[in-house]
Amino acid sequence: MLVHTQQRDHVCKFCGKAFYARTVLTLHLRSHTGERPYACHVCDFSHAHRILYVKHMQKFHPGEEIRTLAELQRLAAKATAEGGGPEK
């Protein structure tokens, strides 16, 4: 990983900002696209970054399981197919 060098090969197609890692670019792109893949399965909260989803779960739903992105996406697809909202 090239954190402390000037080499930044991953460039944002929206604003031109460059990043040292593709994963950092992916997180940045969400600020342009509005993608918020970390949706709470208890309420309507969602966020682009996992850490803020985790903090939300710990603060507002301390007894609930913190789910992986794959689990959250599966729940969202199921809710959409059934015409419902977040799982209660």
Backbone as ProteinMPNN parsed JSONL, in Angstrom:
{"seq_chain_A": "MLVHTQQRDHVCKFCGKAFYARTVLTLHLRSHTGERPYACHVCDFSHAHRILYVKHMQKFHPGEEIRTLAELQRLAAKATAEGGGPEK", "coords_chain_A": {"N_chain_A": [[0.846, -1.165, 0.0], [0.467, 2.263, -0.725], [0.528, 4.546, 1.037], [2.138, 6.585, 2.132], [3.452, 7.713, 0.014], [3.683, 9.661, -3.018], [2.312, 8.507, -5.038], [-0.652, 8.074, -6.591], [-2.863, 6.305, -8.008], [-5.559, 5.86, -8.489], [-8.212, 7.41, -9.735], [-10.889, 9.69, -9.34], [-13.733, 9.689, -11.348], [-15.583, 11.685, -11.376], [-14.692, 14.072, -10.071], [-11.946, 14.187, -10.291], [-10.17, 13.826, -8.196], [-7.484, 12.04, -6.707], [-6.505, 8.819, -5.433], [-4.695, 6.577, -3.246], [-5.499, 3.963, -3.001], [-7.797, 1.602, -4.35], [-10.021, 0.922, -2.811], [-10.394, 3.132, -1.163], [-11.059, 5.032, -3.057], [-13.49, 3.916, -3.879], [-15.103, 4.341, -1.602], [-15.076, 7.15, -1.632], [-16.398, 7.662, -4.072], [-19.017, 7.149, -3.429], [-19.856, 9.496, -2.266], [-20.445, 11.051, -4.417], [-22.323, 9.55, -5.876], [-24.349, 9.004, -4.124], [-24.861, 6.561, -3.066], [-25.776, 4.423, -0.447], [-25.065, 1.885, 1.083], [-25.138, 0.684, 3.585], [-27.64, -0.011, 5.323], [-29.757, 0.257, 8.069], [-31.344, -2.496, 9.588], [-33.368, -2.251, 11.356], [-34.413, 0.345, 11.6], [-34.92, 3.338, 9.573], [-32.372, 4.345, 9.002], [-29.433, 4.9, 7.065], [-26.153, 4.611, 5.633], [-23.121, 5.553, 3.896], [-20.744, 4.54, 4.798], [-19.333, 1.85, 6.591], [-18.445, 2.058, 9.297], [-19.961, 4.114, 10.434], [-22.492, 3.02, 10.308], [-22.101, 0.883, 12.094], [-21.59, 2.299, 14.488], [-24.076, 3.557, 14.757], [-25.748, 1.317, 15.187], [-24.711, 0.384, 17.622], [-25.296, 2.528, 19.327], [-28.101, 3.118, 19.062], [-29.464, 0.688, 18.766], [-28.585, -1.399, 20.675], [-28.88, -4.145, 21.339], [-29.178, -5.483, 19.005], [-28.032, -7.422, 16.186], [-25.044, -6.721, 14.426], [-24.817, -6.541, 11.106], [-23.335, -7.979, 8.116], [-22.306, -6.45, 4.978], [-23.201, -8.005, 2.826], [-25.304, -9.441, 4.025], [-27.028, -7.313, 4.673], [-27.632, -6.363, 2.111], [-28.978, -8.572, 1.081], [-31.247, -8.618, 2.761], [-32.382, -6.159, 2.04], [-33.012, -6.613, -0.653], [-34.885, -8.647, -0.376], [-36.901, -7.303, 1.075], [-37.633, -5.394, -0.822], [-38.638, -7.016, -2.849], [-40.85, -8.028, -1.566], [-42.273, -5.779, -1.208], [-42.038, -4.27, 1.074], [-40.689, -2.443, 3.938], [-37.902, -1.73, 6.107], [-36.742, -4.576, 7.966], [-38.368, -5.61, 10.902]], "CA_chain_A": [[0.0, 0.0, 0.0], [1.31, 3.421, -0.958], [-0.054, 5.633, 1.807], [3.077, 7.674, 2.403], [4.125, 8.159, -1.206], [2.871, 10.568, -3.834], [1.676, 7.739, -6.098], [-2.103, 7.947, -6.41], [-3.261, 5.808, -9.321], [-7.007, 5.647, -8.573], [-8.738, 8.763, -9.935], [-12.338, 9.837, -9.359], [-14.212, 10.111, -12.667], [-16.465, 12.829, -11.204], [-14.016, 15.316, -9.67], [-10.522, 14.133, -10.585], [-9.345, 13.576, -7.016], [-6.775, 10.766, -6.833], [-6.342, 8.074, -4.185], [-3.652, 5.553, -3.26], [-6.089, 2.619, -2.994], [-9.103, 1.494, -4.992], [-11.077, 0.888, -1.79], [-10.617, 4.515, -0.716], [-11.796, 5.641, -4.161], [-14.861, 3.394, -3.824], [-15.808, 5.088, -0.556], [-15.224, 8.52, -2.106], [-17.407, 7.69, -5.14], [-20.345, 7.163, -2.809], [-20.226, 10.895, -1.997], [-20.984, 11.573, -5.676], [-23.45, 8.759, -6.364], [-25.407, 8.932, -3.124], [-25.037, 5.169, -2.63], [-25.728, 4.24, 1.002], [-25.337, 0.454, 1.172], [-25.261, 0.213, 4.96], [-28.969, 0.373, 5.794], [-30.164, -0.388, 9.312], [-32.46, -3.423, 9.41], [-34.352, -1.97, 12.393], [-35.055, 1.635, 11.302], [-34.649, 3.847, 8.229], [-31.024, 4.904, 8.898], [-28.485, 4.276, 6.141], [-24.947, 5.406, 5.451], [-22.172, 5.076, 2.892], [-19.573, 3.955, 5.442], [-19.649, 0.823, 7.568], [-18.178, 2.462, 10.679], [-21.085, 4.912, 10.927], [-23.568, 2.046, 10.524], [-21.77, 0.165, 13.335], [-21.815, 3.22, 15.616], [-25.529, 3.709, 14.866], [-26.291, 0.097, 15.799], [-24.277, 0.339, 19.018], [-25.935, 3.591, 20.1], [-29.557, 3.121, 19.018], [-29.999, -0.67, 18.8], [-27.466, -2.147, 21.262], [-29.098, -5.59, 21.412], [-29.32, -6.029, 17.653], [-26.847, -7.934, 15.52], [-24.439, -5.89, 13.388], [-24.777, -7.441, 9.955], [-22.367, -7.697, 7.054], [-22.885, -5.798, 3.811], [-23.93, -9.025, 2.061], [-26.57, -9.701, 4.731], [-27.864, -6.12, 4.52], [-28.104, -6.327, 0.727], [-29.963, -9.645, 0.952], [-32.458, -8.152, 3.428], [-32.963, -5.083, 1.237], [-33.604, -7.222, -1.846], [-36.076, -9.373, 0.071], [-37.918, -6.308, 1.421], [-38.1, -4.783, -2.069], [-39.449, -8.016, -3.538], [-42.104, -8.185, -0.822], [-42.926, -4.481, -1.167], [-42.001, -3.748, 2.44], [-39.593, -1.589, 4.368], [-36.904, -2.417, 6.929], [-37.187, -5.687, 8.798], [-38.575, -5.226, 12.314]], "C_chain_A": [[0.9, 1.24, 0.0], [0.799, 4.666, -0.23], [0.887, 6.822, 1.904], [3.884, 8.102, 1.179], [3.192, 9.101, -1.952], [2.105, 9.818, -4.925], [0.197, 7.503, -5.775], [-2.703, 7.595, -7.768], [-4.767, 5.694, -9.525], [-7.707, 7.009, -8.574], [-10.262, 8.745, -10.026], [-12.779, 10.364, -10.719], [-15.13, 11.332, -12.584], [-15.701, 14.13, -10.941], [-12.51, 15.315, -9.915], [-9.612, 13.904, -9.397], [-8.737, 12.178, -7.121], [-6.511, 10.157, -5.461], [-5.299, 6.983, -4.352], [-4.214, 4.143, -3.341], [-7.472, 2.652, -3.628], [-10.23, 1.515, -3.968], [-11.402, 2.284, -1.276], [-11.39, 5.276, -1.798], [-13.258, 5.191, -4.141], [-15.682, 4.132, -2.772], [-16.063, 6.525, -0.995], [-16.329, 8.622, -3.168], [-18.818, 7.737, -4.578], [-20.799, 8.58, -2.475], [-20.82, 11.541, -3.251], [-22.271, 10.855, -6.084], [-24.624, 8.714, -5.396], [-25.684, 7.513, -2.641], [-24.848, 5.083, -1.122], [-26.04, 2.769, 1.3], [-25.528, -0.083, 2.593], [-26.562, 0.733, 5.553], [-29.326, -0.437, 7.033], [-31.369, -1.283, 9.049], [-33.559, -3.214, 10.452], [-35.124, -0.681, 12.089], [-34.647, 2.094, 9.898], [-33.27, 4.472, 8.049], [-30.223, 4.158, 7.83], [-27.276, 5.201, 5.998], [-24.036, 4.753, 4.421], [-20.999, 4.327, 3.509], [-19.977, 2.993, 6.563], [-19.486, 1.315, 9.01], [-19.334, 3.285, 11.249], [-22.331, 4.05, 11.131], [-23.335, 1.311, 11.848], [-22.034, 1.052, 14.549], [-23.308, 3.448, 15.836], [-26.136, 2.511, 15.589], [-25.936, 0.04, 17.286], [-25.025, 1.355, 19.872], [-27.45, 3.425, 20.185], [-30.205, 1.743, 19.108], [-28.967, -1.621, 19.414], [-27.669, -3.662, 21.332], [-29.174, -6.268, 20.063], [-27.979, -6.456, 17.07], [-26.35, -6.925, 14.483], [-24.168, -6.813, 12.213], [-23.737, -7.015, 8.933], [-23.082, -7.018, 5.887], [-23.696, -6.795, 2.989], [-25.282, -9.336, 2.71], [-27.535, -8.531, 4.568], [-28.438, -6.04, 3.111], [-29.163, -7.4, 0.49], [-31.289, -9.237, 1.58], [-33.16, -7.069, 2.619], [-33.643, -5.636, -0.005], [-34.894, -7.955, -1.493], [-37.21, -8.396, 0.382], [-38.489, -5.653, 0.173], [-39.015, -5.746, -2.817], [-40.82, -8.189, -2.874], [-42.882, -6.878, -0.739], [-42.945, -3.85, 0.203], [-40.82, -2.849, 2.677], [-38.58, -2.39, 5.158], [-37.527, -3.529, 7.754], [-37.323, -5.221, 10.232], [-38.224, -6.35, 13.23]], "O_chain_A": [[1.952, 1.261, 0.639], [0.658, 5.726, -0.84], [0.449, 7.964, 1.767], [4.897, 8.788, 1.314], [2.046, 9.306, -1.55], [1.329, 10.428, -5.66], [-0.144, 6.82, -4.809], [-3.009, 8.475, -8.573], [-5.208, 5.45, -10.648], [-7.784, 7.677, -7.542], [-10.848, 7.898, -10.699], [-12.257, 11.374, -11.191], [-15.426, 11.949, -13.607], [-16.022, 15.168, -11.52], [-11.864, 16.352, -9.76], [-8.398, 13.796, -9.566], [-9.398, 11.242, -7.57], [-6.32, 10.863, -4.471], [-5.048, 6.518, -5.464], [-3.495, 3.214, -3.709], [-8.222, 3.613, -3.46], [-11.293, 2.075, -4.237], [-12.559, 2.585, -0.985], [-12.275, 6.073, -1.485], [-14.16, 5.999, -4.362], [-16.828, 4.505, -3.024], [-17.145, 7.063, -0.758], [-17.109, 9.574, -3.155], [-19.716, 8.309, -5.196], [-22.0, 8.842, -2.406], [-21.613, 12.478, -3.15], [-23.203, 11.486, -6.581], [-25.753, 8.424, -5.791], [-26.633, 7.286, -1.891], [-23.875, 5.608, -0.581], [-27.15, 2.443, 1.721], [-26.03, -1.193, 2.773], [-26.589, 1.779, 6.202], [-29.212, -1.663, 7.042], [-32.309, -0.876, 8.366], [-34.569, -3.918, 10.436], [-36.337, -0.616, 12.293], [-34.089, 1.313, 9.128], [-33.024, 5.087, 7.011], [-30.323, 2.937, 7.707], [-27.369, 6.409, 6.214], [-24.16, 3.567, 4.117], [-20.326, 3.559, 2.821], [-20.853, 3.295, 7.373], [-20.324, 1.007, 9.858], [-19.651, 3.159, 12.431], [-23.133, 4.319, 12.026], [-24.267, 1.136, 12.633], [-22.634, 0.606, 15.527], [-23.759, 3.525, 16.979], [-26.945, 2.677, 16.502], [-26.777, -0.315, 18.113], [-25.352, 1.071, 21.024], [-28.026, 3.575, 21.262], [-31.371, 1.635, 19.485], [-28.518, -2.553, 18.746], [-26.683, -4.397, 21.381], [-29.229, -7.495, 19.984], [-26.931, -5.914, 17.421], [-27.148, -6.343, 13.749], [-23.381, -7.754, 12.318], [-23.315, -5.86, 8.887], [-24.311, -7.013, 5.818], [-24.776, -6.455, 2.504], [-26.288, -9.476, 2.015], [-28.728, -8.737, 4.348], [-29.604, -5.687, 2.935], [-30.138, -7.163, -0.224], [-32.347, -9.481, 0.999], [-34.387, -7.058, 2.521], [-34.727, -5.184, -0.375], [-35.877, -7.885, -2.231], [-38.355, -8.633, -0.004], [-39.689, -5.383, 0.106], [-40.046, -5.341, -3.355], [-41.817, -8.46, -3.543], [-44.015, -6.857, -0.26], [-43.777, -2.984, 0.476], [-40.054, -2.531, 1.768], [-38.407, -3.585, 4.922], [-38.677, -3.441, 8.183], [-36.458, -4.497, 10.725], [-38.335, -6.211, 14.448]]}, "name": "protein", "num_of_chains": 1, "seq": "MLVHTQQRDHVCKFCGKAFYARTVLTLHLRSHTGERPYACHVCDFSHAHRILYVKHMQKFHPGEEIRTLAELQRLAAKATAEGGGPEK"}
